[in-house]
GROMACS .gro file of C-alpha atoms in nm:
model
  238
    1MET     CA    1  28.047  -0.342  17.641
    2ARG     CA    2  28.013  -0.568  17.954
    3TYR     CA    3  28.233  -0.887  17.845
    4LEU     CA    4  28.468  -0.661  17.605
    5GLY     CA    5  28.755  -0.740  17.864
    6PHE     CA    6  28.664  -1.110  17.890
    7ILE     CA    7  28.648  -1.120  17.471
    8LEU     CA    8  29.014  -0.942  17.500
    9PHE     CA    9  29.124  -1.166  17.737
   10LEU     CA   10  29.032  -1.490  17.548
   11ILE     CA   11  29.193  -1.331  17.238
   12CYS     CA   12  29.502  -1.302  17.431
   13ALA     CA   13  29.469  -1.660  17.615
   14ALA     CA   14  29.491  -1.857  17.261
   15CYS     CA   15  29.875  -1.769  17.292
   16ALA     CA   16  29.915  -1.837  17.632
   17THR     CA   17  30.056  -2.179  17.826
   18ALA     CA   18  29.809  -2.136  18.155
   19PRO     CA   19  29.501  -1.986  18.252
   20THR     CA   20  29.488  -1.655  18.406
   21ALA     CA   21  29.439  -1.583  18.771
   22GLU     CA   22  29.114  -1.493  18.730
   23PHE     CA   23  28.995  -1.782  18.545
   24ASN     CA   24  29.188  -1.978  18.841
   25ALA     CA   25  28.988  -1.820  19.105
   26TYR     CA   26  28.618  -1.870  18.934
   27ARG     CA   27  28.704  -2.216  18.843
   28GLU     CA   28  28.820  -2.327  19.212
   29THR     CA   29  28.561  -2.131  19.354
   30PHE     CA   30  28.272  -2.298  19.130
   31ASP     CA   31  28.455  -2.683  19.230
   32ALA     CA   32  28.416  -2.580  19.584
   33ALA     CA   33  28.036  -2.505  19.516
   34ASN     CA   34  27.967  -2.832  19.308
   35ALA     CA   35  28.115  -3.010  19.572
   36GLN     CA   36  27.864  -2.889  19.809
   37THR     CA   37  27.592  -2.927  19.573
   38GLY     CA   38  27.654  -3.251  19.547
   39ALA     CA   39  27.686  -3.322  19.921
   40LEU     CA   40  27.353  -3.100  20.017
   41LEU     CA   41  27.162  -3.277  19.756
   42ASP     CA   42  27.215  -3.643  19.838
   43VAL     CA   43  27.077  -3.552  20.196
   44TYR     CA   44  26.787  -3.330  20.030
   45ASN     CA   45  26.697  -3.605  19.760
   46ASP     CA   46  26.572  -3.776  20.030
   47ILE     CA   47  26.368  -3.499  20.177
   48GLU     CA   48  26.210  -3.470  19.838
   49LYS     CA   49  26.093  -3.795  19.762
   50SER     CA   50  25.954  -3.792  20.099
   51LEU     CA   51  25.732  -3.523  20.097
   52ASP     CA   52  25.563  -3.667  19.716
   53THR     CA   53  25.238  -3.815  19.859
   54THR     CA   54  25.303  -4.090  19.569
   55THR     CA   55  25.551  -4.277  19.812
   56ARG     CA   56  25.266  -4.337  20.033
   57ASP     CA   57  25.060  -4.524  19.831
   58LYS     CA   58  25.198  -4.871  19.846
   59THR     CA   59  24.945  -4.999  19.590
   60THR     CA   60  25.039  -4.862  19.318
   61LEU     CA   61  25.362  -4.741  19.062
   62ASP     CA   62  25.334  -4.469  18.851
   63PRO     CA   63  25.573  -4.523  18.553
   64ASN     CA   64  25.678  -4.168  18.554
   65ARG     CA   65  25.768  -4.134  18.941
   66ALA     CA   66  25.942  -4.443  18.910
   67TYR     CA   67  26.238  -4.264  19.057
   68LEU     CA   68  26.079  -4.238  19.385
   69PHE     CA   69  26.113  -4.600  19.477
   70VAL     CA   70  26.509  -4.656  19.403
   71PRO     CA   71  26.725  -4.480  19.646
   72SER     CA   72  26.994  -4.439  19.420
   73ALA     CA   73  26.779  -4.203  19.152
   74ASP     CA   74  26.699  -3.841  19.180
   75ALA     CA   75  26.392  -3.695  19.231
   76PRO     CA   76  26.296  -3.382  19.005
   77ARG     CA   77  26.468  -3.083  19.168
   78THR     CA   78  26.753  -3.258  19.273
   79ARG     CA   79  26.835  -3.416  18.909
   80LEU     CA   80  26.802  -3.047  18.788
   81LEU     CA   81  27.029  -2.895  19.028
   82ARG     CA   82  27.281  -3.208  19.011
   83GLU     CA   83  27.264  -3.182  18.614
   84GLY     CA   84  27.274  -2.797  18.591
   85PHE     CA   85  27.581  -2.777  18.797
   86GLN     CA   86  27.784  -3.083  18.597
   87LEU     CA   87  27.659  -2.859  18.273
   88VAL     CA   88  27.821  -2.601  18.433
   89ALA     CA   89  28.122  -2.813  18.563
   90ASN     CA   90  28.175  -2.940  18.192
   91TYR     CA   91  28.101  -2.584  17.985
   92ASN     CA   92  28.441  -2.513  18.245
   93VAL     CA   93  28.664  -2.753  18.126
   94LEU     CA   94  28.610  -2.669  17.818
   95LEU     CA   95  28.627  -2.251  17.868
   96GLY     CA   96  29.015  -2.406  18.065
   97ARG     CA   97  29.092  -2.599  17.734
   98TYR     CA   98  29.040  -2.324  17.530
   99VAL     CA   99  29.200  -2.038  17.782
  100GLU     CA  100  29.509  -2.256  17.754
  101GLY     CA  101  29.496  -2.212  17.353
  102GLY     CA  102  29.357  -2.543  17.211
  103SER     CA  103  29.273  -2.573  16.871
  104LEU     CA  104  28.914  -2.655  16.785
  105SER     CA  105  28.980  -3.044  16.716
  106ALA     CA  106  29.173  -3.017  17.033
  107ILE     CA  107  28.864  -2.948  17.245
  108GLN     CA  108  28.643  -3.178  17.038
  109PRO     CA  109  28.587  -3.405  17.334
  110GLU     CA  110  28.514  -3.126  17.627
  111ILE     CA  111  28.213  -2.985  17.327
  112ASP     CA  112  28.108  -3.330  17.316
  113ARG     CA  113  28.041  -3.337  17.671
  114VAL     CA  114  27.892  -3.023  17.666
  115LYS     CA  115  27.631  -3.103  17.417
  116THR     CA  116  27.563  -3.411  17.601
  117SER     CA  117  27.519  -3.286  17.930
  118ALA     CA  118  27.294  -3.014  17.755
  119ALA     CA  119  27.068  -3.289  17.600
  120THR     CA  120  27.030  -3.439  17.905
  121ILE     CA  121  26.962  -3.148  18.148
  122GLY     CA  122  26.697  -3.048  17.942
  123ASP     CA  123  26.546  -3.349  17.954
  124SER     CA  124  26.524  -3.274  18.343
  125ALA     CA  125  26.417  -2.895  18.337
  126GLY     CA  126  26.077  -3.052  18.133
  127ALA     CA  127  25.994  -3.308  18.462
  128VAL     CA  128  25.984  -2.992  18.691
  129THR     CA  129  25.717  -2.815  18.812
  130GLY     CA  130  25.740  -2.492  19.068
  131VAL     CA  131  26.076  -2.422  18.982
  132THR     CA  132  26.022  -2.146  18.684
  133GLY     CA  133  26.360  -1.945  18.739
  134VAL     CA  134  26.573  -2.249  18.743
  135THR     CA  135  26.387  -2.401  18.458
  136ALA     CA  136  26.401  -2.075  18.256
  137ALA     CA  137  26.785  -2.053  18.344
  138VAL     CA  138  26.849  -2.378  18.279
  139SER     CA  139  26.743  -2.332  17.920
  140GLY     CA  140  26.972  -2.051  17.846
  141LEU     CA  141  27.249  -2.276  17.978
  142VAL     CA  142  27.140  -2.567  17.712
  143ASP     CA  143  27.046  -2.279  17.456
  144GLY     CA  144  27.381  -2.173  17.481
  145ALA     CA  145  27.562  -2.504  17.495
  146GLN     CA  146  27.396  -2.638  17.201
  147ALA     CA  147  27.476  -2.323  16.990
  148LEU     CA  148  27.833  -2.343  17.066
  149ALA     CA  149  27.867  -2.782  16.975
  150GLN     CA  150  27.720  -2.652  16.671
  151LEU     CA  151  27.907  -2.385  16.594
  152ALA     CA  152  28.203  -2.670  16.655
  153LEU     CA  153  28.089  -2.882  16.460
  154PHE     CA  154  27.991  -2.717  16.152
  155ASN     CA  155  28.185  -2.387  16.127
  156ASP     CA  156  28.598  -2.351  16.217
  157ASP     CA  157  28.585  -1.945  16.220
  158VAL     CA  158  28.786  -1.933  16.570
  159ASN     CA  159  28.645  -1.543  16.678
  160ARG     CA  160  28.279  -1.703  16.630
  161PHE     CA  161  28.344  -1.948  16.889
  162ARG     CA  162  28.517  -1.719  17.091
  163GLU     CA  163  28.257  -1.481  17.092
  164SER     CA  164  27.966  -1.820  17.147
  165VAL     CA  165  28.187  -1.869  17.494
  166VAL     CA  166  28.136  -1.539  17.604
  167ALA     CA  167  27.815  -1.535  17.528
  168ASN     CA  168  27.739  -1.825  17.809
  169LEU     CA  169  27.894  -1.605  18.081
  170PRO     CA  170  27.559  -1.443  18.195
  171ALA     CA  171  27.397  -1.770  18.147
  172ILE     CA  172  27.605  -1.919  18.394
  173ASP     CA  173  27.535  -1.657  18.621
  174GLY     CA  174  27.170  -1.703  18.559
  175PHE     CA  175  27.158  -2.017  18.648
  176LEU     CA  176  27.382  -1.945  18.951
  177ALA     CA  177  27.122  -1.679  19.094
  178GLN     CA  178  26.840  -1.864  19.036
  179ALA     CA  179  26.992  -2.225  19.199
  180ARG     CA  180  27.091  -2.027  19.520
  181LEU     CA  181  26.750  -1.905  19.558
  182GLN     CA  182  26.633  -2.246  19.596
  183ALA     CA  183  26.778  -2.318  19.900
  184GLU     CA  184  26.518  -2.122  20.091
  185ALA     CA  185  26.244  -2.362  19.990
  186MET     CA  186  26.454  -2.691  20.029
  187TYR     CA  187  26.508  -2.570  20.360
  188SER     CA  188  26.121  -2.497  20.433
  189GLU     CA  189  26.091  -2.854  20.270
  190ALA     CA  190  26.347  -3.009  20.536
  191ARG     CA  191  26.171  -2.871  20.860
  192THR     CA  192  25.817  -3.042  20.731
  193TYR     CA  193  26.061  -3.366  20.650
  194ARG     CA  194  26.133  -3.337  21.028
  195ARG     CA  195  25.815  -3.262  21.128
  196ASP     CA  196  25.634  -3.574  20.957
  197ARG     CA  197  25.951  -3.798  21.092
  198ILE     CA  198  25.888  -3.694  21.464
  199LEU     CA  199  25.477  -3.795  21.443
  200ALA     CA  200  25.622  -4.111  21.283
  201GLY     CA  201  25.831  -4.152  21.607
  202ALA     CA  202  26.170  -4.019  21.541
  203GLY     CA  203  26.343  -3.802  21.802
  204ALA     CA  204  26.287  -3.492  21.833
  205ALA     CA  205  26.639  -3.398  21.954
  206LYS     CA  206  26.820  -3.602  21.654
  207THR     CA  207  26.573  -3.467  21.400
  208GLN     CA  208  26.677  -3.081  21.506
  209THR     CA  209  27.046  -3.200  21.492
  210GLU     CA  210  27.019  -3.319  21.153
  211LEU     CA  211  26.778  -3.039  21.016
  212ASP     CA  212  27.065  -2.743  21.205
  213ALA     CA  213  27.330  -2.938  21.033
  214PHE     CA  214  27.125  -2.922  20.659
  215LYS     CA  215  27.073  -2.556  20.773
  216VAL     CA  216  27.469  -2.514  20.779
  217ALA     CA  217  27.491  -2.714  20.460
  218ALA     CA  218  27.257  -2.498  20.291
  219ALA     CA  219  27.376  -2.130  20.382
  220SER     CA  220  27.765  -2.271  20.296
  221TRP     CA  221  27.601  -2.388  19.993
  222ILE     CA  222  27.487  -1.974  19.919
  223LEU     CA  223  27.812  -1.804  20.054
  224MET     CA  224  28.008  -2.048  19.772
  225ILE     CA  225  27.779  -1.936  19.512
  226ASP     CA  226  27.760  -1.556  19.568
  227GLU     CA  227  28.157  -1.604  19.559
  228THR     CA  228  28.163  -1.824  19.247
  229ARG     CA  229  27.920  -1.517  19.137
  230ARG     CA  230  28.155  -1.280  19.228
  231ASN     CA  231  28.449  -1.443  19.043
  232LEU     CA  232  28.263  -1.523  18.750
  233ALA     CA  233  28.209  -1.114  18.742
  234PHE     CA  234  28.600  -1.025  18.748
  235LEU     CA  235  28.632  -1.293  18.518
  236THR     CA  236  28.434  -1.075  18.264
  237GLU     CA  237  28.619  -0.782  18.334
  238ALA     CA  238  28.929  -0.893  18.351
   0.00000   0.00000   0.00000
């Protein structure tokens, strides 16, 4: 089976003192992609908010769209992607600790963080429309993380825990695959945002420079995700 190699890898890793080269490569590329995600979404969040017509109505305040008026708050797509990457990051910490040989009790703090992330992102997924693929992928992440947390809390069968860890890897890959597809829509919205700013009096040259920078950032994000997925595939075959 596709993940048999990684199951054997985890069995061996229980006795190891450090992660394997494959795990290090995957974690390093994911961390880089996650950092790029944060930088990209910090810019995109303003774009997403500006294109919501609710922000143009100064006479009302929809409680369900309060995030539109708070600079530090994330809009729905931004929040879904940001929290999705955070869930994977927390899961990677759990995986790394386990690969290093931690017992179930020793990695309980990491399990708790994964469980908390899963609950948070589950709330975000329900608030987003028009991103069916990402929402479905997030649901897979949440289901796997919650199942893992329940197993760790109520069952000390190490073999079942190990299998549950491995079972989540396709969900991680599925989320990354869907996340990269969001770049096209995000760039399209950035172009609309530029047009609106020009109509409002912003300089064409300045807004084009900003749009070009956003495009480069989004393209870099895609390439980082692709590299992360390749290393995840290598990890499952190790």
